[in-house]
PDB file of C-alpha atoms in Angstrom:
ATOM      1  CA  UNK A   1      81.825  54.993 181.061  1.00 51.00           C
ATOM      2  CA  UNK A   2      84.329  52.515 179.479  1.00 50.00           C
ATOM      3  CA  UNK A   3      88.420  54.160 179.255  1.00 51.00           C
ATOM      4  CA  UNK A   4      88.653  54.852 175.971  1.00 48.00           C
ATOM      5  CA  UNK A   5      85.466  57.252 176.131  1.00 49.00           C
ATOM      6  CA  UNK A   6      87.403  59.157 178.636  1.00 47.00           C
ATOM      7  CA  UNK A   7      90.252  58.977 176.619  1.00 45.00           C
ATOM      8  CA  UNK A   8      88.430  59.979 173.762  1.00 44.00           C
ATOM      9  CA  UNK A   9      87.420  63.150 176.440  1.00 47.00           C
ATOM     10  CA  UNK A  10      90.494  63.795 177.575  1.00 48.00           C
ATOM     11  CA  UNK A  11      91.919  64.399 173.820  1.00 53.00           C
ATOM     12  CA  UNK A  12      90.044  67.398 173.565  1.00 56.00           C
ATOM     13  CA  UNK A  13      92.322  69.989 171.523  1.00 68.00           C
ATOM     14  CA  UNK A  14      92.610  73.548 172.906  1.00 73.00           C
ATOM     15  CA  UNK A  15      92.773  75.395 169.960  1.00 76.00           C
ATOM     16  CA  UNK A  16      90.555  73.762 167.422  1.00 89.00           C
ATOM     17  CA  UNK A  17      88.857  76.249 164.580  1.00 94.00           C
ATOM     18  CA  UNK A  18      91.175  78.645 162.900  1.00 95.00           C
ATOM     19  CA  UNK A  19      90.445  81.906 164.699  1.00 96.00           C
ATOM     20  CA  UNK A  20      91.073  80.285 167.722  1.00 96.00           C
ATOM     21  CA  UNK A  21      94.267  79.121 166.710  1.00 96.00           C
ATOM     22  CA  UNK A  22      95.141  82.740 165.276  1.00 97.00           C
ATOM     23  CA  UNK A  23      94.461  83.961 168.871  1.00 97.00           C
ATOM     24  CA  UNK A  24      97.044  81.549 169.825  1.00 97.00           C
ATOM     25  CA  UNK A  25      99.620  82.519 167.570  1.00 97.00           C
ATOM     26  CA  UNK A  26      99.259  86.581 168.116  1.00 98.00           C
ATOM     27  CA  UNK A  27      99.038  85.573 171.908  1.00 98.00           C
ATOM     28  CA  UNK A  28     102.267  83.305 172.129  1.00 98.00           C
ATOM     29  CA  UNK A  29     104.423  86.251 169.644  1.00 97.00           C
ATOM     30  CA  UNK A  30     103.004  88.921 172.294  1.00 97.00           C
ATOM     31  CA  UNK A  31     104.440  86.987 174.764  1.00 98.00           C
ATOM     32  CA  UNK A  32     107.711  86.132 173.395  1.00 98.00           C
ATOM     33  CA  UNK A  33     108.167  90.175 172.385  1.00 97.00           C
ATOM     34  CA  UNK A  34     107.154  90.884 175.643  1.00 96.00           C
ATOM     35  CA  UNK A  35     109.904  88.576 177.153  1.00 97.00           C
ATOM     36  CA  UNK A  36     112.764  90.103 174.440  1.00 96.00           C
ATOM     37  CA  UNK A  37     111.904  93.858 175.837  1.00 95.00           C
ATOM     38  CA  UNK A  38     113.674  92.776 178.810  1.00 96.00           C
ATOM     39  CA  UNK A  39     116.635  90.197 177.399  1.00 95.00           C
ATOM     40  CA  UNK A  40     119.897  92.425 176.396  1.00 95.00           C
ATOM     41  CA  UNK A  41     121.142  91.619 172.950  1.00 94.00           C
ATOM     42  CA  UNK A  42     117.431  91.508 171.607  1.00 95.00           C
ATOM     43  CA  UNK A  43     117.125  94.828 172.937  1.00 94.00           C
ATOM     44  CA  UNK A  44     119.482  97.346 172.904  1.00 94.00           C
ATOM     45  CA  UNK A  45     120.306 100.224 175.335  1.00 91.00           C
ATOM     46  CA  UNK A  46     118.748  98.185 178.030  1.00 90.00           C
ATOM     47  CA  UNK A  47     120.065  99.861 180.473  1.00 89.00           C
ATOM     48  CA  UNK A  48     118.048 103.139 179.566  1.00 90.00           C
ATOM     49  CA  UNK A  49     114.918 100.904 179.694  1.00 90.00           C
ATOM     50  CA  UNK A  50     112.497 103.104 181.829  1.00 90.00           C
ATOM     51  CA  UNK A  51     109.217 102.806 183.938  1.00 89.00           C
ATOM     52  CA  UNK A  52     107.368 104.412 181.271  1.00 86.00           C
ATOM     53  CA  UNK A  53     107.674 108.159 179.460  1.00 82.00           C
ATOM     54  CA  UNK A  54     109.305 109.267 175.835  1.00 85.00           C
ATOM     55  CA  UNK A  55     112.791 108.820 177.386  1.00 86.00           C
ATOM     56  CA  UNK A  56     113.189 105.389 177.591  1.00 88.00           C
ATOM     57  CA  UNK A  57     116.566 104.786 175.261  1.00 89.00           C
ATOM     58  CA  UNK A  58     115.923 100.687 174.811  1.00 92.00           C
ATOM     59  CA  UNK A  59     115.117  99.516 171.641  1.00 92.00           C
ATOM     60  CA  UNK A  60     113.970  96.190 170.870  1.00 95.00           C
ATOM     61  CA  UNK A  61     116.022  94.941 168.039  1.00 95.00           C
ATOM     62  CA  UNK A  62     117.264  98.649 168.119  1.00 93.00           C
ATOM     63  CA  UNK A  63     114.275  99.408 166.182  1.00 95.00           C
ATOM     64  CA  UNK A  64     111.815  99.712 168.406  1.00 94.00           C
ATOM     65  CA  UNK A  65     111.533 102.025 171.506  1.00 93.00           C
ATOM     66  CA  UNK A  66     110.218 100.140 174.474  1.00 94.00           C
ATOM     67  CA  UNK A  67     110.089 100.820 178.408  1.00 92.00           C
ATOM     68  CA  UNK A  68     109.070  98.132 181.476  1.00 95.00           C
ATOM     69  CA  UNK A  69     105.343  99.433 180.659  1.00 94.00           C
ATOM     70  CA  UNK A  70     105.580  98.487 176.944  1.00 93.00           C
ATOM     71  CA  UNK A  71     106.765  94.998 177.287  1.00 96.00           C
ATOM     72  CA  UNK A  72     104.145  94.576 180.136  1.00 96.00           C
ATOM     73  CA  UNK A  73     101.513  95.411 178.207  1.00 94.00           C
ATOM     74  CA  UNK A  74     102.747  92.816 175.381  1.00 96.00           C
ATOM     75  CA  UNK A  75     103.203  90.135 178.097  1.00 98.00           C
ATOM     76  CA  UNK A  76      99.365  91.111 179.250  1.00 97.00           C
ATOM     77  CA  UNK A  77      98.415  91.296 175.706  1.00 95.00           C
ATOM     78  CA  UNK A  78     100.043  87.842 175.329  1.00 97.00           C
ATOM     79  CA  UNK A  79      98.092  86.174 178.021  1.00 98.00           C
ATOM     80  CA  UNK A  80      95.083  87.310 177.291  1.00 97.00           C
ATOM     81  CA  UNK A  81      95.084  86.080 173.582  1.00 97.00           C
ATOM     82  CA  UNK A  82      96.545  83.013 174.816  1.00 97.00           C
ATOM     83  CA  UNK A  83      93.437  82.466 177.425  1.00 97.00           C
ATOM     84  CA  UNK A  84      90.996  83.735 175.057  1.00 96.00           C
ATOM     85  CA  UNK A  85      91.705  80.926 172.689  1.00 96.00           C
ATOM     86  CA  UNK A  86      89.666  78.402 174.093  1.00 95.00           C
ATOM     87  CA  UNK A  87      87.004  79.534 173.010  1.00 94.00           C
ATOM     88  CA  UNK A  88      85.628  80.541 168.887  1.00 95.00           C
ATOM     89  CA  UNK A  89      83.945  83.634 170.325  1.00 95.00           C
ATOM     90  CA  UNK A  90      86.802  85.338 172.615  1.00 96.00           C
ATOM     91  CA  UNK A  91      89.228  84.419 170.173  1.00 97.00           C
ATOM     92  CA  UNK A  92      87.282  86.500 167.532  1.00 97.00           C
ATOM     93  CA  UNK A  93      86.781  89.153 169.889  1.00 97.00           C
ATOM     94  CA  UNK A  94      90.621  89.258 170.936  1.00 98.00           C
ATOM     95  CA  UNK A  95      91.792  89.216 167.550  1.00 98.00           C
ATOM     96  CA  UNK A  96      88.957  91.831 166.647  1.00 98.00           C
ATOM     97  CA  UNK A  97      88.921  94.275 169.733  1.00 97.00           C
ATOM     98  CA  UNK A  98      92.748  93.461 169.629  1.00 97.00           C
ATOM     99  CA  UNK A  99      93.148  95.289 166.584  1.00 97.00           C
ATOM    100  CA  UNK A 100      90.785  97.948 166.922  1.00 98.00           C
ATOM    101  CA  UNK A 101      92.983  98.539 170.018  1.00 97.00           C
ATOM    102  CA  UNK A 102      96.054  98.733 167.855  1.00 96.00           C
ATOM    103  CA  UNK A 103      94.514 101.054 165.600  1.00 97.00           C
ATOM    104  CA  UNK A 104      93.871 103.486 168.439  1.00 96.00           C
ATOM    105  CA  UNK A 105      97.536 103.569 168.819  1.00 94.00           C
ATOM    106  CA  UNK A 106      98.689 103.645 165.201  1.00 96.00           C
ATOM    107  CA  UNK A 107      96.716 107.174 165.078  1.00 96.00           C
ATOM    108  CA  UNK A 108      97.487 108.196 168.415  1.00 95.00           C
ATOM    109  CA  UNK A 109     101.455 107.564 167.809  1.00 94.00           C
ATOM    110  CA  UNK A 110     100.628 109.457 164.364  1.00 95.00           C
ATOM    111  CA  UNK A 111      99.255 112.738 166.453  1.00 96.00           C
ATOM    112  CA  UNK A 112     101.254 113.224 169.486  1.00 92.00           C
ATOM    113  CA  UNK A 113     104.856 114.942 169.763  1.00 92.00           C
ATOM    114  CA  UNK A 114     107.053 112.195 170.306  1.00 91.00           C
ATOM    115  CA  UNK A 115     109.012 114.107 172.725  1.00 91.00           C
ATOM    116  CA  UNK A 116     106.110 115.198 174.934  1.00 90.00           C
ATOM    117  CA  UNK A 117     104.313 113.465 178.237  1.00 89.00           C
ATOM    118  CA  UNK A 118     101.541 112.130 176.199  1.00 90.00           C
ATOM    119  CA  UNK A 119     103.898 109.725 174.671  1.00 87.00           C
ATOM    120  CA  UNK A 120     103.974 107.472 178.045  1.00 87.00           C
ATOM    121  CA  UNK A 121     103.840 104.121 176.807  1.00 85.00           C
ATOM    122  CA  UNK A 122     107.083 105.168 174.579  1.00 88.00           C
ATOM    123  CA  UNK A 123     106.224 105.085 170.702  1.00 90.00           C
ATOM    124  CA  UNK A 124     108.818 106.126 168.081  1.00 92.00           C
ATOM    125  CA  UNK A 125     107.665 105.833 164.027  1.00 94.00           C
ATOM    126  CA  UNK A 126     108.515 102.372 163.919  1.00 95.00           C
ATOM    127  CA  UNK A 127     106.069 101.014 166.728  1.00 94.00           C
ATOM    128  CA  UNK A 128     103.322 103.436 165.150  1.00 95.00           C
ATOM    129  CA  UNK A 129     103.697 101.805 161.395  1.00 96.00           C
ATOM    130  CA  UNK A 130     103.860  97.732 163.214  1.00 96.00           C
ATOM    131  CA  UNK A 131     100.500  99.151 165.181  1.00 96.00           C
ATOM    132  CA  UNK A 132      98.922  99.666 161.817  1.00 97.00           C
ATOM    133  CA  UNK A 133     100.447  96.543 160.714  1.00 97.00           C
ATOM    134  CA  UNK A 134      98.776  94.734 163.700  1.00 96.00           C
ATOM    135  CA  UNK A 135      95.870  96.374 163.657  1.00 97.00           C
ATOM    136  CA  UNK A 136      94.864  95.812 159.821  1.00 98.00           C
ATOM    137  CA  UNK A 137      96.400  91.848 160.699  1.00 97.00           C
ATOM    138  CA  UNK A 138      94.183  91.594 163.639  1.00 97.00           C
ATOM    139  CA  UNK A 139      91.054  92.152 162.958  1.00 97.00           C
ATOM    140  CA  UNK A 140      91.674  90.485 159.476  1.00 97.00           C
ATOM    141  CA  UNK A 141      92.153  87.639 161.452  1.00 97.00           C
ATOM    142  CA  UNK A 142      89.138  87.667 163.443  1.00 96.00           C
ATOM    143  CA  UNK A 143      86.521  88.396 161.051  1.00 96.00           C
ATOM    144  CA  UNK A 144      87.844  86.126 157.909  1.00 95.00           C
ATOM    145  CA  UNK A 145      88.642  83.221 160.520  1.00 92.00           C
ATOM    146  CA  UNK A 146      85.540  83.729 163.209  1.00 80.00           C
ATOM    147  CA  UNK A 147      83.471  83.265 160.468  1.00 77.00           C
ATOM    148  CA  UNK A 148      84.584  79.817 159.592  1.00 59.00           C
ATOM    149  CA  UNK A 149      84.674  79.305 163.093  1.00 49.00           C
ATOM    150  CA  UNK A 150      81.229  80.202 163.882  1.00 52.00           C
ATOM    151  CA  UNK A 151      80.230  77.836 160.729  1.00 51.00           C
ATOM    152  CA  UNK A 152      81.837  75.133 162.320  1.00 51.00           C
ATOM    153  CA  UNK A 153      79.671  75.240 165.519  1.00 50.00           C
TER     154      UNK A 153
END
């Protein structure tokens, strides 16, 4: 094999097809909102940032309400749309699972007493309307892009 067929190899892009560069994207923001839970300025009150439970008083861009569990979930969230994206199908199925997922919590947020145990993960009004937001976004996403993806290969 001569060098510049291994170069040629070696060149391979990560994220090639649309919906796999989509996963990218939504992975690398989860990430980064993940990170600004934790960083003071980008979220207020961070010293009430809790475990987990409705009484967590941080608020990411003091909109909204977050706890340690909420921005590991967005790191998780993060990595796993980041990994997912070298492939066309697992970055369909992140993007698409992703935002069924989101849409879960949109109506779960929409059902639950805010101030009760069920709300764990914490959710206030303003996470529950960016879940929609996500979730519609999401799986969008995946089935408009996957399909040019999947036409690709």
């Amino acid at each position: 094999m001569s060098t510049s067929a291994r170069t040629t190899t070696a060149r391979h892009r990560f994220a090639e097809t649309p919906v796999q560069k989509a996963s990218l994207v939504v992975g690398v923001v989860f990430l980064v909102v993940g990170l600004a839970g934790f960083i003071p300025g980008l979220t207020t009150n961070v010293g009430e940032l809790h475990g987990a439970g409705h009484g967590s008083g941080a608020l990411l861009l003091g909109v909204f309400q977050v706890s340690v569990l909420h921005n590991v979930v967005h790191l998780l969230f993060g990595v796993l749309g980041v990994a997912l994206a070298r492939a066309v199908r697992s970055a369909r199925l992140y993007l698409i699972v992703g935002g069924v997922v989101y849409a879960v919590l949109w109506i779960y947020g929409l059902v639950i007493d805010k101030e009760s145990q069920a709300n764990f993960v914490p959710l206030n009004s303003a996470d529950d309307w960016l879940h929609f937001v996500l979730a519609i976004g999401m799986v969008a996403l995946g089935v408009l892009l996957g399909r040019r993806g999947a036409r690709r290969r």
